[in-house]
Structures are given as C-alpha cells and as structure tokens.
Coordinates of C-alpha atoms and ligand atoms in Angstrom, one line a residue:
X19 CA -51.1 -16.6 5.1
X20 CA -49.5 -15.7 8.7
X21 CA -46.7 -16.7 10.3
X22 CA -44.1 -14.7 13.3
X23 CA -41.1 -14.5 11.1
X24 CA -40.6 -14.5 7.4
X25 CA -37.8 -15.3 6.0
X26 CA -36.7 -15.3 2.3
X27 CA -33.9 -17.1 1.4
X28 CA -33.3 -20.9 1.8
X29 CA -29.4 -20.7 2.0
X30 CA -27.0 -21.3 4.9
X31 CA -28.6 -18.5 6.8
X32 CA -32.3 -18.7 6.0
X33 CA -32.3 -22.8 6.9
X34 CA -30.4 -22.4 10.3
X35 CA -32.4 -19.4 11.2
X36 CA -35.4 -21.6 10.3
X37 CA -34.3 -24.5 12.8
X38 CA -33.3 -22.3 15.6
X39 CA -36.7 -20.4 15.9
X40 CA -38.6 -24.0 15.2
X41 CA -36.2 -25.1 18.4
X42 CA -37.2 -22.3 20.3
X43 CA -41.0 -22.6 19.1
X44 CA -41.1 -19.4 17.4
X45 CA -43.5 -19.9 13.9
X46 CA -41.8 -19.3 10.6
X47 CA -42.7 -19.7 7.2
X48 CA -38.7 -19.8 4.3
X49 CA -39.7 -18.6 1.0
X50 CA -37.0 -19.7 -1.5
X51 CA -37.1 -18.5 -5.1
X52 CA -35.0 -21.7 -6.9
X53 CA -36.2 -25.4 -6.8
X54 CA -35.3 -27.6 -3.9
X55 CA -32.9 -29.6 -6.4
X56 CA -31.3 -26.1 -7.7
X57 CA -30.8 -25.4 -4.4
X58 CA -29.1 -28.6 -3.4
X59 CA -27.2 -28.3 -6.6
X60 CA -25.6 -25.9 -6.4
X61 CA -21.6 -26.2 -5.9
X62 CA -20.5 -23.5 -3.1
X63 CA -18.2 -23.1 -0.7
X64 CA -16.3 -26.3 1.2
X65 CA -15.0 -25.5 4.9
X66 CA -17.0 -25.3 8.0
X67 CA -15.9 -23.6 11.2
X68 CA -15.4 -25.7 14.3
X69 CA -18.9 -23.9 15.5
X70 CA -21.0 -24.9 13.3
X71 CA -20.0 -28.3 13.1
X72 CA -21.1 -28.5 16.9
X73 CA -23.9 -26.5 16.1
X74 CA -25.2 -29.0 13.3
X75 CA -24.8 -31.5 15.9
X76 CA -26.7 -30.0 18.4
X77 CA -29.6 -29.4 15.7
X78 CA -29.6 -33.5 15.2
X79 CA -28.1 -32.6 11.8
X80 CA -24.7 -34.3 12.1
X81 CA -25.3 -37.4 10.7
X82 CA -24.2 -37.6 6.7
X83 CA -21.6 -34.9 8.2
X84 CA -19.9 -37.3 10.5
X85 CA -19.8 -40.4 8.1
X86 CA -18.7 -38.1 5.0
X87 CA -17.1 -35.0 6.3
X88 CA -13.1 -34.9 6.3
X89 CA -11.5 -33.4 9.5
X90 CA -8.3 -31.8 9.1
X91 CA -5.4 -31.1 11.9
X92 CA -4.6 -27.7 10.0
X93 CA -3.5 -26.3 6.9
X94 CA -0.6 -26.1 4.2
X95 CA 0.5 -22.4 2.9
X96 CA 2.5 -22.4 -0.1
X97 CA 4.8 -20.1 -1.5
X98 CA 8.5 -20.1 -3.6
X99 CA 8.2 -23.5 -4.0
X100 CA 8.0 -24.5 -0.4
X101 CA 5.2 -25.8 2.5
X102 CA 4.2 -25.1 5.5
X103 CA 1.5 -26.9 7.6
X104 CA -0.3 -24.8 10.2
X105 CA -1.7 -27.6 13.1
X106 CA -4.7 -25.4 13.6
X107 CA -5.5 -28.0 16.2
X108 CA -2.4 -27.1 18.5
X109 CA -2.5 -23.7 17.7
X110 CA -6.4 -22.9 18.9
X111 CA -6.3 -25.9 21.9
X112 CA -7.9 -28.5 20.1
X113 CA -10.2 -26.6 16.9
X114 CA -9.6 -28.6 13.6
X115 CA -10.6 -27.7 10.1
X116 CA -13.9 -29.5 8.5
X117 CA -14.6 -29.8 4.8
X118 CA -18.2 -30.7 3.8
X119 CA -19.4 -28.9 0.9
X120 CA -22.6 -26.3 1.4
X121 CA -24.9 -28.5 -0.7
X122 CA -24.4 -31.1 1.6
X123 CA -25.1 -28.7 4.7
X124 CA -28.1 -27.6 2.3
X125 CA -29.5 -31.1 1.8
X126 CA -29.3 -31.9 5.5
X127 CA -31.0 -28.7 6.9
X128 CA -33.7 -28.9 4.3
X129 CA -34.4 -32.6 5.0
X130 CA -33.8 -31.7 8.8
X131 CA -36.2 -29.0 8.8
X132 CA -39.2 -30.5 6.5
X133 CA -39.6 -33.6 8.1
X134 CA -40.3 -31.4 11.9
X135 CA -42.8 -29.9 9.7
X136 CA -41.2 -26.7 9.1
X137 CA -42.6 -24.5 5.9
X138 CA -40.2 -24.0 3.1
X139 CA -41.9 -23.0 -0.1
X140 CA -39.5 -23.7 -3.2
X141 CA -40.0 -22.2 -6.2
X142 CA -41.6 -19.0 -5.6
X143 CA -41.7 -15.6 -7.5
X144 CA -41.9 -12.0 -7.5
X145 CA -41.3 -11.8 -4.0
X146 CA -41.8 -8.6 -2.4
X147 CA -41.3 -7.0 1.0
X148 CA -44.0 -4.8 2.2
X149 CA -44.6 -2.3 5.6
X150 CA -40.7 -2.9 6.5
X151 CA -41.1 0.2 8.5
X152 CA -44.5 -0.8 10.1
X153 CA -45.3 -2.8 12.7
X154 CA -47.5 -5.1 10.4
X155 CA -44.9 -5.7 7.4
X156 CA -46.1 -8.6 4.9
X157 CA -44.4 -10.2 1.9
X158 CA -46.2 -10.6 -1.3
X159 CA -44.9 -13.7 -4.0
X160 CA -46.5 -16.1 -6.4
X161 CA -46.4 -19.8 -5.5
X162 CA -44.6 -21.9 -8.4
X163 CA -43.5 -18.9 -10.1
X164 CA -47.0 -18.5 -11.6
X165 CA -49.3 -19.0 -9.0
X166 CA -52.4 -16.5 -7.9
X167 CA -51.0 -13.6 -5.7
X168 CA -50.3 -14.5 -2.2
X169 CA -49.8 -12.4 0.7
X170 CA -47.8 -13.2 4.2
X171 CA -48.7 -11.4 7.3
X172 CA -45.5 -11.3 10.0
X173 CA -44.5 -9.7 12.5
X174 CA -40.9 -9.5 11.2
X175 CA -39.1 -10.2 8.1
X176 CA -35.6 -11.7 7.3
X177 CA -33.7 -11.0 4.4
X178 CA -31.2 -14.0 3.7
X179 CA -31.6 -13.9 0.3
X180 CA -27.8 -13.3 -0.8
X181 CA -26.4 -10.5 -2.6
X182 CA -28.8 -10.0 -5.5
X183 CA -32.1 -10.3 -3.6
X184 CA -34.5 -7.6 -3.0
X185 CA -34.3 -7.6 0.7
X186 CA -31.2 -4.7 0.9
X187 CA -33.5 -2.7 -1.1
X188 CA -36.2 -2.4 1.4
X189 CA -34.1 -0.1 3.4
X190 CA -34.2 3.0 2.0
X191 CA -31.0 4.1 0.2
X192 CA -30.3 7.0 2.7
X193 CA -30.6 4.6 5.8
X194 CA -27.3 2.8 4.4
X195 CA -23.3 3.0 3.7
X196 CA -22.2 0.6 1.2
X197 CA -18.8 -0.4 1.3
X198 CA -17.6 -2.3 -2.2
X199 CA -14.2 -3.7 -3.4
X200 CA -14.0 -5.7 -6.3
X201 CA -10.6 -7.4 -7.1
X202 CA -8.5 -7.5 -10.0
X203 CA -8.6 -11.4 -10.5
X204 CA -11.4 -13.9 -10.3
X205 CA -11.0 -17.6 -9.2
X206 CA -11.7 -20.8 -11.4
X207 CA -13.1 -23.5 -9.8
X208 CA -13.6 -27.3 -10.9
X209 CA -14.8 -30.8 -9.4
X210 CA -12.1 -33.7 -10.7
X211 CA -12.7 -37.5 -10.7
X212 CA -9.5 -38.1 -8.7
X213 CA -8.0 -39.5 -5.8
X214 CA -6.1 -37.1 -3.2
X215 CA -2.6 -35.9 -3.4
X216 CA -2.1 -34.0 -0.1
X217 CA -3.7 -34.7 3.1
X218 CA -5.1 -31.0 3.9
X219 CA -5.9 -28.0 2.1
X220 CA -3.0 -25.9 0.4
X221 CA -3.5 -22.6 -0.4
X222 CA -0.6 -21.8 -2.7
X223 CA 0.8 -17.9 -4.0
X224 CA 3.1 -18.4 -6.7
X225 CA 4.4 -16.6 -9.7
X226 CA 2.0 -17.4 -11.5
X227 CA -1.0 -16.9 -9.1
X228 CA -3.0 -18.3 -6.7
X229 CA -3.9 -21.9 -6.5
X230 CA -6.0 -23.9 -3.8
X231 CA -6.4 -27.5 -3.6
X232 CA -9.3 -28.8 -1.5
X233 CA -11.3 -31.8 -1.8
X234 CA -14.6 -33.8 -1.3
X235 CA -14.0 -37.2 -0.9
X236 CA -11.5 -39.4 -1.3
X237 CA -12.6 -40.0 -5.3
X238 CA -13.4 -36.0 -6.3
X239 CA -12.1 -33.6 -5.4
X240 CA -11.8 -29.6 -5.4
X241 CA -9.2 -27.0 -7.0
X242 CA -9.6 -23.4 -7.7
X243 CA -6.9 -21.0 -9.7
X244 CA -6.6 -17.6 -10.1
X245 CA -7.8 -16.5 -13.2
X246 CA -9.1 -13.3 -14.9
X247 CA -12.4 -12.4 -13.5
X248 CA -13.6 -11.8 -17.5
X249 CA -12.1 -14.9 -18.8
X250 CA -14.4 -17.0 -20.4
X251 CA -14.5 -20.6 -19.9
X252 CA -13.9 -21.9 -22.9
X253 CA -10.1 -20.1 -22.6
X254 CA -9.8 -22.9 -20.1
X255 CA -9.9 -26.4 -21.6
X256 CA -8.8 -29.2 -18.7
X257 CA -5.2 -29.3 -20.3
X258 CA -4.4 -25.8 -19.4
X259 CA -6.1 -26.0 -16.0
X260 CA -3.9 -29.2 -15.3
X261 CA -1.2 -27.6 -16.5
X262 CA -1.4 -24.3 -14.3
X263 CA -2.1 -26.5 -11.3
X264 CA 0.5 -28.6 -11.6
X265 CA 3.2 -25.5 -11.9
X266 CA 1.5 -23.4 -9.1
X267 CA 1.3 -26.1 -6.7
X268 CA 4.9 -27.5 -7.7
X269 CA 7.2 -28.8 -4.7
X270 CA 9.9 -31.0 -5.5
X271 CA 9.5 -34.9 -5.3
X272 CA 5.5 -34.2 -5.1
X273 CA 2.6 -35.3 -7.9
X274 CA -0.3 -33.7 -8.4
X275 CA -3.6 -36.6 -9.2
X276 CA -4.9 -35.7 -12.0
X277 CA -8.2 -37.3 -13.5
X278 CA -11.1 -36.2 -15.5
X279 CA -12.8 -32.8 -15.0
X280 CA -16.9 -32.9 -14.8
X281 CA -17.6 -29.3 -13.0
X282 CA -15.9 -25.8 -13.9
X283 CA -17.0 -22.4 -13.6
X284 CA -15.5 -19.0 -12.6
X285 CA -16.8 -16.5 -10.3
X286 CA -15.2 -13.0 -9.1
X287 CA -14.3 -11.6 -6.1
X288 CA -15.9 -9.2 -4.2
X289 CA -15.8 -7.6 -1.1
X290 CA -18.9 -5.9 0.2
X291 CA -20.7 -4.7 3.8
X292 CA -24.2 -3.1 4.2
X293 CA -24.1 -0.7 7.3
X294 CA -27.1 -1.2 8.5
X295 CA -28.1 -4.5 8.9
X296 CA -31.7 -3.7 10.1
X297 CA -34.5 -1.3 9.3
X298 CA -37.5 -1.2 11.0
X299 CA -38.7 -5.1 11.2
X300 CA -36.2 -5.9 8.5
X301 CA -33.6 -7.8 9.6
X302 CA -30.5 -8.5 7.1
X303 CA -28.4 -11.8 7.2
X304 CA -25.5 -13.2 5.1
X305 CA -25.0 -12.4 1.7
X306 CA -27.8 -10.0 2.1
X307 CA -26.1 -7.8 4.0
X308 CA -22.1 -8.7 3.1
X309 CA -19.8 -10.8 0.8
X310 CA -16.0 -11.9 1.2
X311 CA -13.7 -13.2 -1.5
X312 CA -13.8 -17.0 -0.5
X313 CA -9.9 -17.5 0.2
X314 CA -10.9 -17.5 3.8
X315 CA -13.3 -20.2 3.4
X316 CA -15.8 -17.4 5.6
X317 CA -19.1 -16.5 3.4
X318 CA -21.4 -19.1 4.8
X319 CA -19.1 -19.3 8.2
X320 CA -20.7 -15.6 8.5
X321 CA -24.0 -15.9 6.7
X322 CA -25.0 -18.8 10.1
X323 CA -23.1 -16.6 12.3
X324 CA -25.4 -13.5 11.5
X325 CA -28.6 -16.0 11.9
X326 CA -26.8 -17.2 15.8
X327 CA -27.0 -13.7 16.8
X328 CA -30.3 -12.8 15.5
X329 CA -32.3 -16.5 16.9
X330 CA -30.7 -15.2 20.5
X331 CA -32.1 -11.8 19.9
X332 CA -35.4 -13.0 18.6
X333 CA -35.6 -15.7 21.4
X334 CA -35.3 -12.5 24.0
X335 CA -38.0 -10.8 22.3
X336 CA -40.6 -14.0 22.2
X337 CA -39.5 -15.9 25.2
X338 CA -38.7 -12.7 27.6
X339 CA -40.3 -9.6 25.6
X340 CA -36.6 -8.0 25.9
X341 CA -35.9 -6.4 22.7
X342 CA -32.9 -4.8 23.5
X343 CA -30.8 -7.7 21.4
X344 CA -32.8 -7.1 18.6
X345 CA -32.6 -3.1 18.8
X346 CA -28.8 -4.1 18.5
X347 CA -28.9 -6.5 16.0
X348 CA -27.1 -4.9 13.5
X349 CA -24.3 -3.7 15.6
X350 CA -23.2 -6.8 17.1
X351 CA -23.3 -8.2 14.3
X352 CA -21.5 -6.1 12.3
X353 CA -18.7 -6.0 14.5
X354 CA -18.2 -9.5 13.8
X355 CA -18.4 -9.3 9.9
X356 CA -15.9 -6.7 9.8
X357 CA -13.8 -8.9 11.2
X358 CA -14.3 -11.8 8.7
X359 CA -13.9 -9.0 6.1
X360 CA -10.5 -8.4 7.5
X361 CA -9.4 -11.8 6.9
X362 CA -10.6 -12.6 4.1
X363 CA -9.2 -9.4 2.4
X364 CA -5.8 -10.5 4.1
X365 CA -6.0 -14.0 2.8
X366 CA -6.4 -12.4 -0.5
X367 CA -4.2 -9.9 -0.6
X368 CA -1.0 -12.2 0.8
X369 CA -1.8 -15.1 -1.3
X370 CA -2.9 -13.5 -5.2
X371 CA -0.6 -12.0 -8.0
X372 CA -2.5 -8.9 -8.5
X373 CA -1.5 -7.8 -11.8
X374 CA -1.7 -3.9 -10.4
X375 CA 0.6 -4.3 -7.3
X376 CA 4.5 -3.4 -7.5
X377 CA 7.7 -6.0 -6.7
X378 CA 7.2 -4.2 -3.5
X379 CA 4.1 -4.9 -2.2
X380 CA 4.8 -8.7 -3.5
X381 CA 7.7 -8.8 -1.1
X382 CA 5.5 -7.5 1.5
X383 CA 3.5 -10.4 0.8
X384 CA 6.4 -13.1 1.0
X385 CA 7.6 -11.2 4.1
X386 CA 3.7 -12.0 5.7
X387 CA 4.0 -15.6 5.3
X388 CA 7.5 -16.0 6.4
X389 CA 6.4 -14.0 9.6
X390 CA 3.3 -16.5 10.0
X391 CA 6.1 -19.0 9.3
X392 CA 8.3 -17.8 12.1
X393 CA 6.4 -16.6 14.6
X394 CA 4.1 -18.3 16.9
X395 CA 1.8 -15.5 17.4
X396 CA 0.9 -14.9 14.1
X397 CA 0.6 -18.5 12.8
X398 CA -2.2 -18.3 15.9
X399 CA -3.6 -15.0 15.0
X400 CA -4.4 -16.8 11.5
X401 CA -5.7 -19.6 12.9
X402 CA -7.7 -18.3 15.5
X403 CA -9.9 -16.1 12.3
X404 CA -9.4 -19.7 10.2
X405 CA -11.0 -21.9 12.7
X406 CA -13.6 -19.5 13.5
X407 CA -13.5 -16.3 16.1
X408 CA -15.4 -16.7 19.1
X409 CA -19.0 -14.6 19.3
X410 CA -19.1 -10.9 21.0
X411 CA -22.0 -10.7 22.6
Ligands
FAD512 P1 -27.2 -17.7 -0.3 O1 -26.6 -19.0 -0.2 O2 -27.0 -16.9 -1.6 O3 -28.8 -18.0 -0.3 C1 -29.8 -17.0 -0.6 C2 -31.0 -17.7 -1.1 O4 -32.0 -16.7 -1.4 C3 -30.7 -18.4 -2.4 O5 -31.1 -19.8 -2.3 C4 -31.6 -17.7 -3.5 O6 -32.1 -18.5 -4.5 C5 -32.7 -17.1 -2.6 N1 -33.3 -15.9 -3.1 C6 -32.7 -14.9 -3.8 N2 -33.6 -14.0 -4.2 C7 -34.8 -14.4 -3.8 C8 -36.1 -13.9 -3.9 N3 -36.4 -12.8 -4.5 N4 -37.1 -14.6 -3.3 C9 -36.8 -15.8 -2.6 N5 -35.6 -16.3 -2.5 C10 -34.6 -15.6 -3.1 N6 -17.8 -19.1 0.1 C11 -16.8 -19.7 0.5 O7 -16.5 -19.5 1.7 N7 -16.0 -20.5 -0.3 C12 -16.4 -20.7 -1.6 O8 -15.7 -21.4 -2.4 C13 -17.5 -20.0 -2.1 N8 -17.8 -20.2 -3.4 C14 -18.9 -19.5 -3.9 C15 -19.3 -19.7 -5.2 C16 -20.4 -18.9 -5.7 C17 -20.8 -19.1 -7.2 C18 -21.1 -18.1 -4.9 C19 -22.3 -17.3 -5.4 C20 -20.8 -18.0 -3.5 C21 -19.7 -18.7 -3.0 N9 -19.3 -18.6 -1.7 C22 -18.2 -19.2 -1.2 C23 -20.0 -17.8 -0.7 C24 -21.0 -18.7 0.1 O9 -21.5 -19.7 -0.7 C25 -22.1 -17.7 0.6 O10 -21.4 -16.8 1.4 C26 -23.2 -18.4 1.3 O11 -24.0 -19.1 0.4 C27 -24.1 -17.3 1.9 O12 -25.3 -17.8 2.4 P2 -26.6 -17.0 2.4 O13 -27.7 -17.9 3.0 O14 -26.4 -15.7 3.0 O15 -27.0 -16.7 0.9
DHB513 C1 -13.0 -24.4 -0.4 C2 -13.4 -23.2 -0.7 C3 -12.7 -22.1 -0.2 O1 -13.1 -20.8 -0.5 C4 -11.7 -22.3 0.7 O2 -11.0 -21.2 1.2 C5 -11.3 -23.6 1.0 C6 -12.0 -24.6 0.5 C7 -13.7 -25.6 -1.0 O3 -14.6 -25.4 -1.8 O4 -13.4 -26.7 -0.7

C-alpha cells in the first residue's frame, strides 16, 4: 500500500488531521488499532473549545452537534459552600462553553470522513513505524489483527496514537526530554439516568475534595469526584458516590438529581510533555506527544489543536513546497501545549484536596478563587485559557 501521510491513531487528532488533508487534497490512509464501535464507545472527555465548534462547522460536521450539543454562557466555581458563575461569554466578547461528549465528535468525524471516501482501517495490529529518519519511512501492521503482513509506503508518518502507542518510541530516547507529574488523587467518573440540577458546569473544591458536575443531555448526565487514584471500584457502590456528591456540591436551599448509575470508572491524573514533537518525518500529535489532568476540560482541545498547526504546515509543503512550518512544527506547537499544561495544572492544583499539601498552601488555594472572584482580570485570564487561547503562529 501507498499513500502521502500515514497516520495512526483514529482519535480527536488522527480524524481531524484526516479531514483537513482530505480538504486540502493531500492523500492519507488512518490506521486505528480498536474496532470502530470501541472507538465510538468509548466515554471521554465532554467540553469543546469555541474553535472547534466552528471548526466542526466548517468541516460540514456540525450537524448532530447543533441539534444535541448544550451551549453554556459560562461556568460555576465552588468552594466553602458558596457559587460563583463566570459568564465566559462577557468575559471573552462573545466565546461560550460547549458540552458534546468525544464519542459523539468521534462518531461524526468517522461517519464524516468515510462517506468522502477517506481510508480508515479499524482493527489493525502490530503496527510498526519504519525509516522515521529516512526520506522513505513505511508502517508495517496486520489487517484485522491477524491478517497477512502489510506494508505502507509514505512520505510522512503521524503519531496520534495517545499516550501508550508506539509512535513516541520512534524517536530515539536521546532525541527527547520527558517531562512527568503524576498527582496524588485520581478522579471517578460516572453516567447517571437523571435529569439536570444546575444549568452549567460546577467545578466544586471542598473539604472533602473535588467534585464536578457536568452533563449530557437533559436525561443523563456526567459527575466526577476526587478519589484515590488506587481505589478500586468496588470501594464505590452508587450510595457512597451519591453521598460524596451531594456533600461536596452542597449549597444551601439547592438538590442535587439523583437517579440510577449505568457507567463508572476511575482514571488517574497525569501530567506529561514530549520535547520534541518531531523526528525526522515523524510527526507527534495529542496524547502522543502530551497529557493534562482533565479539570481543564483541554486533552482533546490540544490533541485537534496540534493536528490545526501541522494540516497548515503540511498544506505549505504540498500546496507551496515551503517546508519551513513543518521544520517548526514542533516548536509552535509546543509553545502552545505548555500553555494548556499550565492551566490545567492550575485548575488542579486550586480546586483538589491533595492529601500532601499543608493548611497553607490550601489557603493559598481559597485565596486564588476569591481573587478570580474579585478581580476582573483574573476571572478573564481563566476564561480566556477555558474558552480556548487563540493560535501563535
Ligand atoms: P486518543 O483519543 O487516545 O486516540 C489515540 C488512538 O490511537 C486510539 O483510538 C487508540 O486505539 C489508537 N492506537 C493506540 N495504539 C495504536 C497502535 N499501535 N496502532 C494503531 N492505533 C493505535 N480529557 C478531558 O479533557 N476531559 C476528560 O474528562 C477526559 N477523560 C478521559 C478519560 C480517559 C479514560 C482517557 C484515557 C482520557 C481522557 N481525557 C479527557 C483525555 C482526552 O480524551 C484525550 O486527550 C484525547 O482523547 C486525545 O486525543 P488523541 O487523538 O491524541 O488520542
Ligand atoms: C467534562 C470533563 C472534564 O474534564 C471537564 O473539565 C468538564 C466536563 C465532561 O466529561 O463533561
């Protein structure tokens, strides 16, 4: 097989890259490890950034998301047993806050892409990345898990593959500075048959931890509590769940809906960046390359920001045989994920109990929010990185 660009990974970032270079003309062939359905099955993340709602419309793609979507003015921080809604919409002229799960993105990118007769192949194994450094890499995988050998000629190759792919391993370890943090406190996340109780998200600190009520639709919806990264599920029948998310998100007068609970899991949080996202025609985007604890709502935000950057650069290169945008790839952006890594570390920071921080350092947090509270320019510095930064170019 040949194709121009090979991608693996059919997430947020291999599926947009894959309809930008079809818009632009540019041949490319996704090779996606799980099923379709596994894919589209998957329960992720929730918000979208004003950005990518436009950019889902200008890619046709808006359709499900305009009839299903919910659009919020802002948000609601709590903590000590008070609210405040942030009207993102006043605060960055006009940008709103847009919940539509990343399955749903999934299922309309995948549909979007395979009926213009773009190439995803689902279900493939022992993918391999070949010649990275040479100016004829290839990509070896099976078909269907089992199939005969098959080889891809390209010209280049994109890793969006998420953390545990093999793509970051194609650069050689000396070619790259890994920067980890792993956080004392995991989140717990569950889908409840329920109507809604607030009209926005609220992210909530209090003393007993972190809470976050999101939602789906107006019959399920979405809450996540702090928990210990280690804990295993079955510590957390629905009663105690219920029963921490009533007391963390607490405010006089107010109810939290309740209903039956059909989806739970619990997932850690990490923080991590790959310096450099490129080696030779290796190209890293998304998870690949970086990974935020989600309390910013920014992990696929900056897994289709990467891909933005990158189409432009590869557009350059086909349309204009300019590859100065690609030689800079990496840095640009980079500059960009560090960024999203300072928020969402700063979300998570001011918002958790960490069990190893002092009274201090808690007050410090308390005094954060009320500043955010009190201040015009930081409630606009916060919403400015909520709503989505603007591209450095
Ligand atoms: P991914 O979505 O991980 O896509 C990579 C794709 O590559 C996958 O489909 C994978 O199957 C495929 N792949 C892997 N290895 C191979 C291989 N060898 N060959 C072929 N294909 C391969 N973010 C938030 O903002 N809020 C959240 O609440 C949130 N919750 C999350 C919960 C979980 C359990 C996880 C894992 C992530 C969560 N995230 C959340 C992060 C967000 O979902 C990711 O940042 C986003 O999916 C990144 O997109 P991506 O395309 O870079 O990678
Ligand atoms: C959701 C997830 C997030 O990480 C977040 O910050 C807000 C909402 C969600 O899944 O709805």
């Amino acid at each position: 097989m040949k194709t121009e660009i090979a991608i693996i990974g059919a997430g947020p970032a291999g599926l947009f890259l894959g309809h930008l270079l079809r818009r632009a003309g540019i041949d490319a062939v996704i090779l996606e490890s799980r099923t379709r359905e596994e894919v589209e099955g998957t329960i992720r993340a929730g918000v979208l950034e004003h950005w990518v709602v436009a950019l889902m419309r200008e890619l046709g793609l808006a359709a499900r998301l305009e009839k299903t979507a919910d659009f919020h003015d802002g948000i609601t921080l709590q903590w000590n047993g008070e609210r405040l809604h942030l009207d993102m919409r006043d605060l960055t002229g006009g940008k709103f806050v847009t919940v539509y799960p990343q399955h749903e993105v999934l299922r309309d990118l995948i549909a979007g892409l395979l009926d213009a007769g773009g190439e995803i192949l689902f279900g493939v194994g022992e993918t391999a990345l070949h010649g990275v450094a040479s100016s004829d890499p290839w990509v070896s995988f099976r078909p269907g898990k089992t199939g005969p050998a098959t080889r891809l000629d390209c010209r280049y190759i994109v890793g969006a593959d998420g953390y545990h792919g093999p793509s970051r391993q194609a650069i050689p370890a000396e070619r790259r500075a890994e920067f980890h943090k792993l956080y004392p406190f995991g989140w717990l996340g569950i889908l409840a048959q329920t109507g809604r109780s607030w009209p926005e998200l609220i992210y909530a600190n209090q003393a007993e931890g972190f809470a976050l009520l999101s939602t789906r639709s107006p019959e399920v919806q979405r809450l996540y509590i702090q928990c210990n990264p280690d804990d295993d599920i079955a510590l957390w029948p629905d009663e105690r769940i219920w029963e921490e998310l009533r007391s963390r998100l607490a405010v006089p007068g107010w109810t939290l809906a309740e209903g039956p609970i059909f989806q739970k899991g619990i997932i850690p949080l990490r923080s991590f960046v790959c310096e450099t996202m490129q080696y030779g025609r290796l190209f890293l985007a998304g998870d690949a390359a970086h990974i935020v604890p989600p309390t910013g709502a920014k992990g696929l935000n900056l897994a289709v920001a990467d891909v933005v950057v990158l189409a432009e650069a590869l557009i350059a290169r086909y349309q204009r045989n300019d590859e100065e945008k690609l030689a800079r790839y990496s840095e640009t952006a980079l500059r960009r994920v560090w960024k999203g890594e300072r928020f969402s570390w700063y979300m998570t920071t001011m918002l958790h109990r960490n069990p190893a921080e002092t009274d201090f350092e808690r007050r410090i947090h308390f005094a954060d929010l009320d500043f955010v509270r009190t201040s015009r320019a930081a409630a606009t510095a916060l919403a400015e990185n909520y709503v989505g930064l603007p591209f450095d170019r």
